[in-house]
Amino acid sequence: MIVKYLLAALVAGLVAGGVMTVAQQVKVVPLILHAEEYEGGAPAHEHSAKAGNSTFGDLAGLLFGVSRFGGTLMANLVAGAGFALLLAGISLVSGRDITLANGIFWGACAWLAVHMLPSLGLPTELPGFPAADLDARQIWWVSAVALSGAGIWLLALRDEAWAKVLGLVLIAAPHLWGAPQPDSTESAVPAILAAEFAVAALATTLVFWLVLGLLMGLANRKIAGAEA
């Protein structure tokens, strides 16, 4: 049963990763290409390296000699499968199946924990936009995701008053100590473009998580035989 459940998650994750790639090509990639025009037209991976913010897709493209689209697709397939297996693991530990009825709820909660709440401190950045030290940002982001996830877990799955209070405290904690910020905010990239990119990134990741939640509910019913 567990093997079928994980297989269902893997299938859903791969499909959701493909959907994510299409959404990014429509909403995110044009903004990245526009931002690169302000950096003199250097290759995308050079921009990312200069900013200390190399994307998984660019890295995959460099390693395997494929186009940016191919690298992005590979990255999203891997990320989709990984996130789906993580969600399936949480579902198994909590004893609560992901179904067609609650798949959107699972996806929305995951999006809040992994993207929306951390972005309040560290918005997604365009190439060439100033950023704080990479290690400091990664440490803060991982901490924010972990604490946000734990907080949402307590708010959504526990009824005790202390759990609700603790959940809010955990969600607020990383923002109270603050995300690392760059020494300067000056950039050749227009601020409005950066804002549009942050919104587009959040929108495409929301699509990914909602699709993933629904697909996991469907796959669980078709492959693992879970209740709808």
mmCIF file of C-alpha atoms in Angstrom:
data_model
loop_
_atom_site.group_PDB
_atom_site.id
_atom_site.type_symbol
_atom_site.label_atom_id
_atom_site.label_comp_id
_atom_site.label_asym_id
_atom_site.label_seq_id
_atom_site.Cartn_x
_atom_site.Cartn_y
_atom_site.Cartn_z
ATOM 1 C CA MET A 1 0.000 0.000 0.000
ATOM 2 C CA ILE A 2 2.773 2.436 0.910
ATOM 3 C CA VAL A 3 4.624 1.643 -2.328
ATOM 4 C CA LYS A 4 1.470 2.380 -4.359
ATOM 5 C CA TYR A 5 0.921 5.589 -2.402
ATOM 6 C CA LEU A 6 4.460 6.790 -3.129
ATOM 7 C CA LEU A 7 4.140 5.745 -6.774
ATOM 8 C CA ALA A 8 0.950 7.796 -7.047
ATOM 9 C CA ALA A 9 2.787 10.783 -5.567
ATOM 10 C CA LEU A 10 5.669 10.352 -8.014
ATOM 11 C CA VAL A 11 3.358 10.297 -11.023
ATOM 12 C CA ALA A 12 1.474 13.362 -9.793
ATOM 13 C CA GLY A 13 4.727 15.216 -9.105
ATOM 14 C CA LEU A 14 6.118 14.605 -12.576
ATOM 15 C CA VAL A 15 2.930 15.808 -14.257
ATOM 16 C CA ALA A 16 2.736 18.873 -12.001
ATOM 17 C CA GLY A 17 6.370 19.640 -12.802
ATOM 18 C CA GLY A 18 5.514 19.658 -16.501
ATOM 19 C CA VAL A 19 2.573 21.991 -15.900
ATOM 20 C CA MET A 20 4.859 24.260 -13.861
ATOM 21 C CA THR A 21 7.305 24.472 -16.774
ATOM 22 C CA VAL A 22 4.578 25.611 -19.173
ATOM 23 C CA ALA A 23 3.340 28.218 -16.673
ATOM 24 C CA GLN A 24 6.879 29.545 -16.208
ATOM 25 C CA GLN A 25 7.433 29.843 -19.952
ATOM 26 C CA VAL A 26 4.311 31.978 -20.228
ATOM 27 C CA LYS A 27 4.626 34.186 -17.127
ATOM 28 C CA VAL A 28 8.147 34.043 -15.690
ATOM 29 C CA VAL A 29 10.684 33.518 -18.463
ATOM 30 C CA PRO A 30 9.693 36.650 -20.468
ATOM 31 C CA LEU A 31 10.349 38.774 -17.379
ATOM 32 C CA ILE A 32 13.763 37.147 -16.865
ATOM 33 C CA LEU A 33 14.699 37.814 -20.484
ATOM 34 C CA HIS A 34 13.547 41.407 -20.132
ATOM 35 C CA ALA A 35 15.633 41.862 -16.981
ATOM 36 C CA GLU A 36 18.712 40.483 -18.739
ATOM 37 C CA GLU A 37 18.489 43.317 -21.254
ATOM 38 C CA TYR A 38 19.490 45.698 -18.442
ATOM 39 C CA GLU A 39 22.660 43.699 -17.801
ATOM 40 C CA GLY A 40 24.192 44.074 -21.228
ATOM 41 C CA GLY A 41 22.890 40.851 -22.745
ATOM 42 C CA ALA A 42 25.322 38.455 -21.065
ATOM 43 C CA PRO A 43 24.323 34.774 -20.896
ATOM 44 C CA ALA A 44 21.756 33.896 -18.281
ATOM 45 C CA HIS A 45 24.036 31.687 -16.221
ATOM 46 C CA GLU A 46 26.598 34.494 -15.989
ATOM 47 C CA HIS A 47 23.951 36.840 -14.610
ATOM 48 C CA SER A 48 22.855 34.287 -12.065
ATOM 49 C CA ALA A 49 26.420 33.642 -10.954
ATOM 50 C CA LYS A 50 27.143 37.346 -10.565
ATOM 51 C CA ALA A 51 24.068 37.756 -8.428
ATOM 52 C CA GLY A 52 24.940 34.703 -6.353
ATOM 53 C CA ASN A 53 21.517 33.309 -7.252
ATOM 54 C CA SER A 54 22.029 30.547 -9.821
ATOM 55 C CA THR A 55 18.773 28.800 -10.700
ATOM 56 C CA PHE A 56 18.354 25.024 -10.685
ATOM 57 C CA GLY A 57 17.213 25.180 -14.288
ATOM 58 C CA ASP A 58 20.310 27.047 -15.482
ATOM 59 C CA LEU A 59 22.540 24.623 -13.536
ATOM 60 C CA ALA A 60 20.829 21.588 -15.032
ATOM 61 C CA GLY A 61 21.222 23.080 -18.483
ATOM 62 C CA LEU A 62 24.945 23.643 -17.961
ATOM 63 C CA LEU A 63 25.544 20.159 -16.562
ATOM 64 C CA PHE A 64 23.665 18.230 -19.220
ATOM 65 C CA GLY A 65 24.219 20.480 -22.207
ATOM 66 C CA VAL A 66 20.565 21.214 -22.873
ATOM 67 C CA SER A 67 18.711 24.429 -23.559
ATOM 68 C CA ARG A 68 17.365 26.671 -20.830
ATOM 69 C CA PHE A 69 13.906 25.217 -21.451
ATOM 70 C CA GLY A 70 15.258 21.693 -21.182
ATOM 71 C CA GLY A 71 17.137 22.533 -18.002
ATOM 72 C CA THR A 72 14.051 24.160 -16.505
ATOM 73 C CA LEU A 73 11.903 21.152 -17.424
ATOM 74 C CA MET A 74 14.390 18.737 -15.851
ATOM 75 C CA ALA A 75 14.587 20.856 -12.721
ATOM 76 C CA ASN A 76 10.808 21.102 -12.403
ATOM 77 C CA LEU A 77 10.331 17.366 -12.912
ATOM 78 C CA VAL A 78 12.839 16.629 -10.154
ATOM 79 C CA ALA A 79 11.361 19.295 -7.876
ATOM 80 C CA GLY A 80 7.812 18.114 -8.606
ATOM 81 C CA ALA A 81 8.661 14.520 -7.784
ATOM 82 C CA GLY A 82 10.528 15.540 -4.632
ATOM 83 C CA PHE A 83 7.784 17.812 -3.327
ATOM 84 C CA ALA A 84 5.137 15.179 -4.100
ATOM 85 C CA LEU A 85 7.037 12.507 -2.174
ATOM 86 C CA LEU A 86 7.503 14.934 0.724
ATOM 87 C CA LEU A 87 3.771 15.696 0.749
ATOM 88 C CA ALA A 88 3.005 11.974 0.613
ATOM 89 C CA GLY A 89 5.345 11.384 3.555
ATOM 90 C CA ILE A 90 3.599 14.058 5.615
ATOM 91 C CA SER A 91 0.260 12.516 4.681
ATOM 92 C CA LEU A 92 1.378 9.062 5.818
ATOM 93 C CA VAL A 93 2.841 10.330 9.092
ATOM 94 C CA SER A 94 -0.286 12.338 9.890
ATOM 95 C CA GLY A 95 -2.609 9.505 8.921
ATOM 96 C CA ARG A 96 -4.621 11.814 6.641
ATOM 97 C CA ASP A 97 -5.017 10.798 2.998
ATOM 98 C CA ILE A 98 -4.719 13.328 0.197
ATOM 99 C CA THR A 99 -7.955 13.006 -1.788
ATOM 100 C CA LEU A 100 -9.784 14.813 -4.561
ATOM 101 C CA ALA A 101 -11.867 16.503 -1.876
ATOM 102 C CA ASN A 102 -8.934 17.949 0.079
ATOM 103 C CA GLY A 103 -6.144 18.016 -2.525
ATOM 104 C CA ILE A 104 -6.450 21.769 -3.112
ATOM 105 C CA PHE A 105 -6.251 22.371 0.640
ATOM 106 C CA TRP A 106 -3.043 20.328 0.874
ATOM 107 C CA GLY A 107 -1.570 22.175 -2.092
ATOM 108 C CA ALA A 108 -2.534 25.614 -0.775
ATOM 109 C CA CYS A 109 -1.000 24.914 2.641
ATOM 110 C CA ALA A 110 2.219 23.682 1.029
ATOM 111 C CA TRP A 111 2.382 26.796 -1.162
ATOM 112 C CA LEU A 112 1.980 29.015 1.890
ATOM 113 C CA ALA A 113 4.782 27.213 3.726
ATOM 114 C CA VAL A 114 7.260 26.883 0.857
ATOM 115 C CA HIS A 115 6.646 30.068 -1.145
ATOM 116 C CA MET A 116 4.214 32.687 0.101
ATOM 117 C CA LEU A 117 5.267 33.089 3.731
ATOM 118 C CA PRO A 118 9.057 32.929 3.076
ATOM 119 C CA SER A 119 8.650 35.430 0.223
ATOM 120 C CA LEU A 120 7.449 38.033 2.723
ATOM 121 C CA GLY A 121 11.061 38.186 3.895
ATOM 122 C CA LEU A 122 12.911 37.123 0.750
ATOM 123 C CA PRO A 123 10.971 37.861 -2.452
ATOM 124 C CA THR A 124 12.016 35.940 -5.546
ATOM 125 C CA GLU A 125 14.743 37.967 -7.264
ATOM 126 C CA LEU A 126 15.458 38.693 -10.893
ATOM 127 C CA PRO A 127 19.008 38.279 -12.277
ATOM 128 C CA GLY A 128 21.019 41.418 -11.592
ATOM 129 C CA PHE A 129 18.935 42.499 -8.629
ATOM 130 C CA PRO A 130 20.935 43.095 -5.415
ATOM 131 C CA ALA A 131 20.836 40.284 -2.867
ATOM 132 C CA ALA A 132 22.340 39.451 0.512
ATOM 133 C CA ASP A 133 24.910 36.693 1.095
ATOM 134 C CA LEU A 134 23.738 33.436 -0.515
ATOM 135 C CA ASP A 135 24.494 31.205 2.492
ATOM 136 C CA ALA A 136 22.648 33.547 4.851
ATOM 137 C CA ARG A 137 19.641 33.648 2.529
ATOM 138 C CA GLN A 138 19.555 29.862 2.193
ATOM 139 C CA ILE A 139 19.729 29.340 5.952
ATOM 140 C CA TRP A 140 16.942 31.855 6.563
ATOM 141 C CA TRP A 141 14.771 30.414 3.789
ATOM 142 C CA VAL A 142 15.093 26.811 5.010
ATOM 143 C CA SER A 143 14.308 27.968 8.542
ATOM 144 C CA ALA A 144 11.292 29.955 7.341
ATOM 145 C CA VAL A 145 9.928 26.999 5.357
ATOM 146 C CA ALA A 146 10.378 24.586 8.262
ATOM 147 C CA LEU A 147 8.801 26.915 10.827
ATOM 148 C CA SER A 148 5.986 27.931 8.480
ATOM 149 C CA GLY A 149 5.229 24.301 7.717
ATOM 150 C CA ALA A 150 5.166 23.384 11.396
ATOM 151 C CA GLY A 151 2.980 26.393 12.170
ATOM 152 C CA ILE A 152 0.480 25.573 9.437
ATOM 153 C CA TRP A 153 0.423 21.948 10.626
ATOM 154 C CA LEU A 154 -0.567 23.067 14.129
ATOM 155 C CA LEU A 155 -3.169 25.535 12.863
ATOM 156 C CA ALA A 156 -4.761 23.105 10.418
ATOM 157 C CA LEU A 157 -4.580 19.782 12.235
ATOM 158 C CA ARG A 158 -4.748 20.553 15.951
ATOM 159 C CA ASP A 159 -7.753 21.910 17.817
ATOM 160 C CA GLU A 160 -6.097 22.922 21.105
ATOM 161 C CA ALA A 161 -5.756 26.626 21.854
ATOM 162 C CA TRP A 162 -2.066 26.246 22.711
ATOM 163 C CA ALA A 163 -1.469 24.687 19.263
ATOM 164 C CA LYS A 164 -3.101 27.638 17.510
ATOM 165 C CA VAL A 165 -0.981 30.123 19.478
ATOM 166 C CA LEU A 166 2.218 28.152 18.953
ATOM 167 C CA GLY A 167 1.444 27.825 15.248
ATOM 168 C CA LEU A 168 1.175 31.595 14.856
ATOM 169 C CA VAL A 169 4.381 32.103 16.849
ATOM 170 C CA LEU A 170 6.290 29.656 14.632
ATOM 171 C CA ILE A 171 5.051 31.335 11.451
ATOM 172 C CA ALA A 172 5.978 34.791 12.732
ATOM 173 C CA ALA A 173 9.371 33.813 14.204
ATOM 174 C CA PRO A 174 11.591 34.042 11.073
ATOM 175 C CA HIS A 175 10.071 37.408 10.186
ATOM 176 C CA LEU A 176 10.626 38.755 13.692
ATOM 177 C CA TRP A 177 14.364 38.061 13.510
ATOM 178 C CA GLY A 178 14.363 39.230 9.902
ATOM 179 C CA ALA A 179 15.666 37.951 6.587
ATOM 180 C CA PRO A 180 19.175 38.929 5.439
ATOM 181 C CA GLN A 181 19.110 42.019 3.256
ATOM 182 C CA PRO A 182 21.616 43.404 0.701
ATOM 183 C CA ASP A 183 23.859 46.331 1.598
ATOM 184 C CA SER A 184 22.423 48.300 -1.302
ATOM 185 C CA THR A 185 19.150 48.143 -3.220
ATOM 186 C CA GLU A 186 20.445 49.983 -6.287
ATOM 187 C CA SER A 187 19.943 48.100 -9.561
ATOM 188 C CA ALA A 188 19.685 48.763 -13.264
ATOM 189 C CA VAL A 189 16.583 46.559 -13.292
ATOM 190 C CA PRO A 190 13.393 48.649 -12.804
ATOM 191 C CA ALA A 191 11.644 48.040 -9.501
ATOM 192 C CA ILE A 192 8.316 47.511 -11.273
ATOM 193 C CA LEU A 193 9.831 44.646 -13.262
ATOM 194 C CA ALA A 194 11.091 43.041 -10.071
ATOM 195 C CA ALA A 195 7.641 43.374 -8.525
ATOM 196 C CA GLU A 196 5.989 41.815 -11.572
ATOM 197 C CA PHE A 197 8.468 38.943 -11.411
ATOM 198 C CA ALA A 198 7.788 38.299 -7.724
ATOM 199 C CA VAL A 199 4.039 38.179 -8.385
ATOM 200 C CA ALA A 200 4.475 35.934 -11.435
ATOM 201 C CA ALA A 201 6.712 33.565 -9.497
ATOM 202 C CA LEU A 202 4.157 33.273 -6.699
ATOM 203 C CA ALA A 203 1.328 32.765 -9.195
ATOM 204 C CA THR A 204 3.101 29.977 -11.082
ATOM 205 C CA THR A 205 4.115 28.171 -7.894
ATOM 206 C CA LEU A 206 0.511 28.428 -6.679
ATOM 207 C CA VAL A 207 -0.632 26.773 -9.908
ATOM 208 C CA PHE A 208 1.975 24.056 -9.362
ATOM 209 C CA TRP A 209 0.875 23.256 -5.812
ATOM 210 C CA LEU A 210 -2.855 23.320 -6.539
ATOM 211 C CA VAL A 211 -2.368 21.043 -9.554
ATOM 212 C CA LEU A 212 -0.105 18.778 -7.496
ATOM 213 C CA GLY A 213 -2.662 18.492 -4.705
ATOM 214 C CA LEU A 214 -5.464 17.634 -7.129
ATOM 215 C CA LEU A 215 -3.325 15.172 -9.093
ATOM 216 C CA MET A 216 -2.185 13.461 -5.908
ATOM 217 C CA GLY A 217 -5.814 13.059 -4.861
ATOM 218 C CA LEU A 218 -6.671 11.599 -8.277
ATOM 219 C CA ALA A 219 -3.584 9.366 -8.390
ATOM 220 C CA ASN A 220 -4.213 8.117 -4.863
ATOM 221 C CA ARG A 221 -7.700 7.034 -5.893
ATOM 222 C CA LYS A 222 -6.652 5.468 -9.199
ATOM 223 C CA ILE A 223 -3.335 3.878 -8.160
ATOM 224 C CA ALA A 224 -3.395 3.517 -4.379
ATOM 225 C CA GLY A 225 -7.136 2.994 -4.023
ATOM 226 C CA ALA A 226 -7.578 5.784 -1.463
ATOM 227 C CA GLU A 227 -11.038 7.096 -0.636
ATOM 228 C CA ALA A 228 -12.142 10.078 -2.728
#
